[in-house]
Amino acid sequence: MRTARAQRSVLGVLGALILALAAVFAAGPAQAASPSPGAATNLLIAPPAPSDAQGEVSLAAASPGISPAVNTQHVPAGGSFSCGDGNFCAAVWDPTTSDWKIFFLFACRRYSVSNWLGGGAYYNQQTGNATASIYGQSGNVLVSAPADGGILHDINWDAVWSIRNC
């Protein structure tokens, strides 16, 4: 009898271990923490709503997106947000939520944008004098944006297809 009881105990422990592992894998990979804003975080004021923006959420519209994915934040028109050291921040109007969607481009790479339409703003708070390049459909540079740490620049996103933040 001791053998059967021991086998059940071992099977019970193995079953519990399998369930615990399944729970870990079901949760998916851990997300990296957002870059620490550091001491030089700047408080910025989002632009007013675009003049053609409706007061209601548009169900037919698409939310602005970016690939690869980055951290984002929604901010009301005239609301404040922070752009921490090392980030290139872009404000794009989101017609699905009737507010600004702020994109925080931190990792140095080229990002493809989708549904970035109309007027918006960008802020280059990168370190080491990094210059961001904003590209059109054919890969032509539309804007060279040096890290100037202090100026929120207006931009029309209609012609923008990609951004390289460094």
PDB file of C-alpha atoms in Angstrom:
ATOM      1  CA  MET A   1       0.000   0.000   0.000  1.00  0.00           C
ATOM      2  CA  ARG A   2       2.858   2.341   0.727  1.00  0.00           C
ATOM      3  CA  THR A   3       3.936   2.077  -2.898  1.00  0.00           C
ATOM      4  CA  ALA A   4       0.524   3.103  -4.251  1.00  0.00           C
ATOM      5  CA  ARG A   5       0.292   5.984  -1.754  1.00  0.00           C
ATOM      6  CA  ALA A   6       3.826   7.156  -2.670  1.00  0.00           C
ATOM      7  CA  GLN A   7       2.979   6.991  -6.372  1.00  0.00           C
ATOM      8  CA  ARG A   8      -0.158   9.097  -5.811  1.00  0.00           C
ATOM      9  CA  SER A   9       1.878  11.661  -3.860  1.00  0.00           C
ATOM     10  CA  VAL A  10       4.481  11.904  -6.598  1.00  0.00           C
ATOM     11  CA  LEU A  11       1.754  12.183  -9.250  1.00  0.00           C
ATOM     12  CA  GLY A  12       0.007  14.870  -7.194  1.00  0.00           C
ATOM     13  CA  VAL A  13       3.215  16.900  -6.880  1.00  0.00           C
ATOM     14  CA  LEU A  14       3.938  16.504 -10.608  1.00  0.00           C
ATOM     15  CA  GLY A  15       0.380  17.553 -11.465  1.00  0.00           C
ATOM     16  CA  ALA A  16       0.660  20.672  -9.310  1.00  0.00           C
ATOM     17  CA  LEU A  17       4.010  21.507 -10.928  1.00  0.00           C
ATOM     18  CA  ILE A  18       2.553  21.087 -14.427  1.00  0.00           C
ATOM     19  CA  LEU A  19      -0.376  23.383 -13.559  1.00  0.00           C
ATOM     20  CA  ALA A  20       2.002  26.007 -12.173  1.00  0.00           C
ATOM     21  CA  LEU A  21       4.133  25.881 -15.329  1.00  0.00           C
ATOM     22  CA  ALA A  22       1.037  26.086 -17.525  1.00  0.00           C
ATOM     23  CA  ALA A  23      -0.057  29.214 -15.649  1.00  0.00           C
ATOM     24  CA  VAL A  24       3.343  30.826 -16.218  1.00  0.00           C
ATOM     25  CA  PHE A  25       3.298  30.106 -19.951  1.00  0.00           C
ATOM     26  CA  ALA A  26      -0.338  31.189 -20.316  1.00  0.00           C
ATOM     27  CA  ALA A  27       0.539  34.584 -18.840  1.00  0.00           C
ATOM     28  CA  GLY A  28       2.930  35.202 -21.752  1.00  0.00           C
ATOM     29  CA  PRO A  29       6.326  36.839 -21.754  1.00  0.00           C
ATOM     30  CA  ALA A  30       7.066  39.516 -19.221  1.00  0.00           C
ATOM     31  CA  GLN A  31       6.959  43.066 -20.530  1.00  0.00           C
ATOM     32  CA  ALA A  32      10.011  45.204 -20.052  1.00  0.00           C
ATOM     33  CA  ALA A  33       9.473  48.121 -17.753  1.00  0.00           C
ATOM     34  CA  SER A  34       9.148  51.547 -19.337  1.00  0.00           C
ATOM     35  CA  PRO A  35      12.360  53.460 -19.421  1.00  0.00           C
ATOM     36  CA  SER A  36      12.786  55.420 -16.241  1.00  0.00           C
ATOM     37  CA  PRO A  37      11.916  59.042 -16.954  1.00  0.00           C
ATOM     38  CA  GLY A  38      14.926  60.221 -14.950  1.00  0.00           C
ATOM     39  CA  ALA A  39      15.482  63.658 -13.554  1.00  0.00           C
ATOM     40  CA  ALA A  40      15.071  65.419 -16.881  1.00  0.00           C
ATOM     41  CA  THR A  41      11.436  64.545 -17.499  1.00  0.00           C
ATOM     42  CA  ASN A  42       9.626  67.389 -19.195  1.00  0.00           C
ATOM     43  CA  LEU A  43       5.968  68.168 -18.679  1.00  0.00           C
ATOM     44  CA  LEU A  44       4.371  68.956 -22.031  1.00  0.00           C
ATOM     45  CA  ILE A  45       0.921  70.228 -22.936  1.00  0.00           C
ATOM     46  CA  ALA A  46      -0.923  68.357 -25.690  1.00  0.00           C
ATOM     47  CA  PRO A  47      -2.211  70.484 -28.571  1.00  0.00           C
ATOM     48  CA  PRO A  48      -5.866  71.462 -28.811  1.00  0.00           C
ATOM     49  CA  ALA A  49      -8.140  69.053 -30.661  1.00  0.00           C
ATOM     50  CA  PRO A  50      -7.927  69.305 -34.455  1.00  0.00           C
ATOM     51  CA  SER A  51     -10.494  71.693 -35.901  1.00  0.00           C
ATOM     52  CA  ASP A  52     -12.143  68.878 -37.873  1.00  0.00           C
ATOM     53  CA  ALA A  53     -12.341  66.516 -34.864  1.00  0.00           C
ATOM     54  CA  GLN A  54     -15.803  65.471 -33.828  1.00  0.00           C
ATOM     55  CA  GLY A  55     -16.853  65.606 -30.192  1.00  0.00           C
ATOM     56  CA  GLU A  56     -17.960  61.997 -30.482  1.00  0.00           C
ATOM     57  CA  VAL A  57     -15.938  58.853 -30.975  1.00  0.00           C
ATOM     58  CA  SER A  58     -15.835  57.698 -34.611  1.00  0.00           C
ATOM     59  CA  LEU A  59     -16.542  53.978 -34.899  1.00  0.00           C
ATOM     60  CA  ALA A  60     -15.573  53.931 -38.589  1.00  0.00           C
ATOM     61  CA  ALA A  61     -12.116  55.374 -37.926  1.00  0.00           C
ATOM     62  CA  ALA A  62      -8.952  53.438 -37.103  1.00  0.00           C
ATOM     63  CA  SER A  63      -6.672  54.122 -34.175  1.00  0.00           C
ATOM     64  CA  PRO A  64      -3.128  55.264 -35.039  1.00  0.00           C
ATOM     65  CA  GLY A  65      -0.581  52.474 -34.745  1.00  0.00           C
ATOM     66  CA  ILE A  66       3.139  51.778 -34.982  1.00  0.00           C
ATOM     67  CA  SER A  67       5.361  48.792 -35.690  1.00  0.00           C
ATOM     68  CA  PRO A  68       7.257  47.598 -33.806  1.00  0.00           C
ATOM     69  CA  ALA A  69       5.023  48.414 -30.850  1.00  0.00           C
ATOM     70  CA  VAL A  70       6.016  51.055 -28.304  1.00  0.00           C
ATOM     71  CA  ASN A  71       4.577  52.372 -25.058  1.00  0.00           C
ATOM     72  CA  THR A  72       1.639  54.723 -25.583  1.00  0.00           C
ATOM     73  CA  GLN A  73      -0.559  56.978 -23.495  1.00  0.00           C
ATOM     74  CA  HIS A  74      -3.852  58.742 -24.207  1.00  0.00           C
ATOM     75  CA  VAL A  75      -4.081  62.416 -23.252  1.00  0.00           C
ATOM     76  CA  PRO A  76      -7.038  64.787 -23.657  1.00  0.00           C
ATOM     77  CA  ALA A  77      -6.644  67.891 -25.797  1.00  0.00           C
ATOM     78  CA  GLY A  78      -4.777  70.446 -23.698  1.00  0.00           C
ATOM     79  CA  GLY A  79      -3.811  67.746 -21.180  1.00  0.00           C
ATOM     80  CA  SER A  80      -0.278  67.191 -19.956  1.00  0.00           C
ATOM     81  CA  PHE A  81       2.167  64.342 -20.487  1.00  0.00           C
ATOM     82  CA  SER A  82       5.839  63.680 -19.800  1.00  0.00           C
ATOM     83  CA  CYS A  83       8.490  62.742 -22.313  1.00  0.00           C
ATOM     84  CA  GLY A  84      11.369  61.189 -20.373  1.00  0.00           C
ATOM     85  CA  ASP A  85      15.038  61.238 -21.277  1.00  0.00           C
ATOM     86  CA  GLY A  86      15.898  58.966 -24.185  1.00  0.00           C
ATOM     87  CA  ASN A  87      12.469  59.193 -25.842  1.00  0.00           C
ATOM     88  CA  PHE A  88      11.236  60.620 -29.110  1.00  0.00           C
ATOM     89  CA  CYS A  89       7.574  61.386 -28.339  1.00  0.00           C
ATOM     90  CA  ALA A  90       4.889  61.810 -30.996  1.00  0.00           C
ATOM     91  CA  ALA A  91       1.332  63.068 -30.452  1.00  0.00           C
ATOM     92  CA  VAL A  92      -1.218  61.757 -32.971  1.00  0.00           C
ATOM     93  CA  TRP A  93      -4.972  62.433 -32.825  1.00  0.00           C
ATOM     94  CA  ASP A  94      -6.933  59.221 -32.190  1.00  0.00           C
ATOM     95  CA  PRO A  95     -10.436  59.555 -33.683  1.00  0.00           C
ATOM     96  CA  THR A  96     -11.552  56.336 -31.968  1.00  0.00           C
ATOM     97  CA  THR A  97     -11.108  57.883 -28.512  1.00  0.00           C
ATOM     98  CA  SER A  98     -11.260  61.634 -29.346  1.00  0.00           C
ATOM     99  CA  ASP A  99      -7.936  62.364 -27.660  1.00  0.00           C
ATOM    100  CA  TRP A 100      -4.203  62.407 -28.363  1.00  0.00           C
ATOM    101  CA  LYS A 101      -2.323  59.124 -28.509  1.00  0.00           C
ATOM    102  CA  ILE A 102       1.250  59.705 -27.386  1.00  0.00           C
ATOM    103  CA  PHE A 103       3.883  57.308 -28.755  1.00  0.00           C
ATOM    104  CA  PHE A 104       7.148  56.905 -26.809  1.00  0.00           C
ATOM    105  CA  LEU A 105       9.900  55.769 -29.215  1.00  0.00           C
ATOM    106  CA  PHE A 106      12.800  54.668 -27.014  1.00  0.00           C
ATOM    107  CA  ALA A 107      14.693  51.795 -28.686  1.00  0.00           C
ATOM    108  CA  CYS A 108      16.833  52.946 -31.620  1.00  0.00           C
ATOM    109  CA  ARG A 109      15.166  51.612 -34.780  1.00  0.00           C
ATOM    110  CA  ARG A 110      12.964  52.506 -37.715  1.00  0.00           C
ATOM    111  CA  TYR A 111       9.244  52.459 -36.940  1.00  0.00           C
ATOM    112  CA  SER A 112       6.453  52.149 -39.509  1.00  0.00           C
ATOM    113  CA  VAL A 113       3.360  54.194 -38.728  1.00  0.00           C
ATOM    114  CA  SER A 114      -0.268  53.571 -39.677  1.00  0.00           C
ATOM    115  CA  ASN A 115      -3.319  55.821 -39.523  1.00  0.00           C
ATOM    116  CA  TRP A 116      -1.256  58.844 -38.502  1.00  0.00           C
ATOM    117  CA  LEU A 117      -3.401  61.558 -40.035  1.00  0.00           C
ATOM    118  CA  GLY A 118      -3.694  65.316 -39.715  1.00  0.00           C
ATOM    119  CA  GLY A 119      -1.878  67.701 -37.471  1.00  0.00           C
ATOM    120  CA  GLY A 120       0.050  66.626 -34.414  1.00  0.00           C
ATOM    121  CA  ALA A 121       3.319  67.215 -32.623  1.00  0.00           C
ATOM    122  CA  TYR A 122       6.654  65.648 -31.756  1.00  0.00           C
ATOM    123  CA  TYR A 123       9.268  66.188 -29.085  1.00  0.00           C
ATOM    124  CA  ASN A 124      12.819  64.839 -29.230  1.00  0.00           C
ATOM    125  CA  GLN A 125      14.078  64.204 -25.676  1.00  0.00           C
ATOM    126  CA  GLN A 126      16.761  61.742 -26.734  1.00  0.00           C
ATOM    127  CA  THR A 127      20.203  61.857 -25.220  1.00  0.00           C
ATOM    128  CA  GLY A 128      23.567  62.191 -26.925  1.00  0.00           C
ATOM    129  CA  ASN A 129      22.301  64.722 -29.489  1.00  0.00           C
ATOM    130  CA  ALA A 130      20.435  62.011 -31.418  1.00  0.00           C
ATOM    131  CA  THR A 131      18.663  63.275 -34.523  1.00  0.00           C
ATOM    132  CA  ALA A 132      15.398  61.617 -35.516  1.00  0.00           C
ATOM    133  CA  SER A 133      14.422  61.317 -39.174  1.00  0.00           C
ATOM    134  CA  ILE A 134      10.804  61.387 -40.307  1.00  0.00           C
ATOM    135  CA  TYR A 135      10.278  59.714 -43.698  1.00  0.00           C
ATOM    136  CA  GLY A 136       7.712  59.871 -46.495  1.00  0.00           C
ATOM    137  CA  GLN A 137       6.337  57.045 -48.637  1.00  0.00           C
ATOM    138  CA  SER A 138       9.382  56.776 -50.913  1.00  0.00           C
ATOM    139  CA  GLY A 139      11.839  56.854 -48.004  1.00  0.00           C
ATOM    140  CA  ASN A 140      12.604  60.529 -48.481  1.00  0.00           C
ATOM    141  CA  VAL A 141      13.443  62.516 -45.339  1.00  0.00           C
ATOM    142  CA  LEU A 142      10.602  64.916 -44.578  1.00  0.00           C
ATOM    143  CA  VAL A 143      12.011  66.229 -41.295  1.00  0.00           C
ATOM    144  CA  SER A 144      15.331  65.969 -39.484  1.00  0.00           C
ATOM    145  CA  ALA A 145      14.569  66.490 -35.816  1.00  0.00           C
ATOM    146  CA  PRO A 146      17.611  67.049 -33.609  1.00  0.00           C
ATOM    147  CA  ALA A 147      17.286  66.477 -29.873  1.00  0.00           C
ATOM    148  CA  ASP A 148      16.597  70.013 -28.719  1.00  0.00           C
ATOM    149  CA  GLY A 149      15.040  69.183 -25.345  1.00  0.00           C
ATOM    150  CA  GLY A 150      12.530  71.894 -24.845  1.00  0.00           C
ATOM    151  CA  ILE A 151      10.425  72.453 -27.941  1.00  0.00           C
ATOM    152  CA  LEU A 152       7.196  70.704 -28.903  1.00  0.00           C
ATOM    153  CA  HIS A 153       7.135  70.865 -32.723  1.00  0.00           C
ATOM    154  CA  ASP A 154       3.960  70.921 -34.823  1.00  0.00           C
ATOM    155  CA  ILE A 155       3.775  68.486 -37.739  1.00  0.00           C
ATOM    156  CA  ASN A 156       1.265  67.251 -40.299  1.00  0.00           C
ATOM    157  CA  TRP A 157       1.384  63.437 -40.139  1.00  0.00           C
ATOM    158  CA  ASP A 158      -0.431  62.872 -43.469  1.00  0.00           C
ATOM    159  CA  ALA A 159       2.751  62.305 -45.533  1.00  0.00           C
ATOM    160  CA  VAL A 160       4.646  60.392 -42.804  1.00  0.00           C
ATOM    161  CA  TRP A 161       5.242  56.660 -43.336  1.00  0.00           C
ATOM    162  CA  SER A 162       8.052  55.929 -40.906  1.00  0.00           C
ATOM    163  CA  ILE A 163      10.305  57.396 -38.203  1.00  0.00           C
ATOM    164  CA  ARG A 164      13.867  56.520 -37.231  1.00  0.00           C
ATOM    165  CA  ASN A 165      14.344  57.977 -33.785  1.00  0.00           C
ATOM    166  CA  CYS A 166      18.172  57.927 -33.769  1.00  0.00           C
TER     167      CYS A 166
END
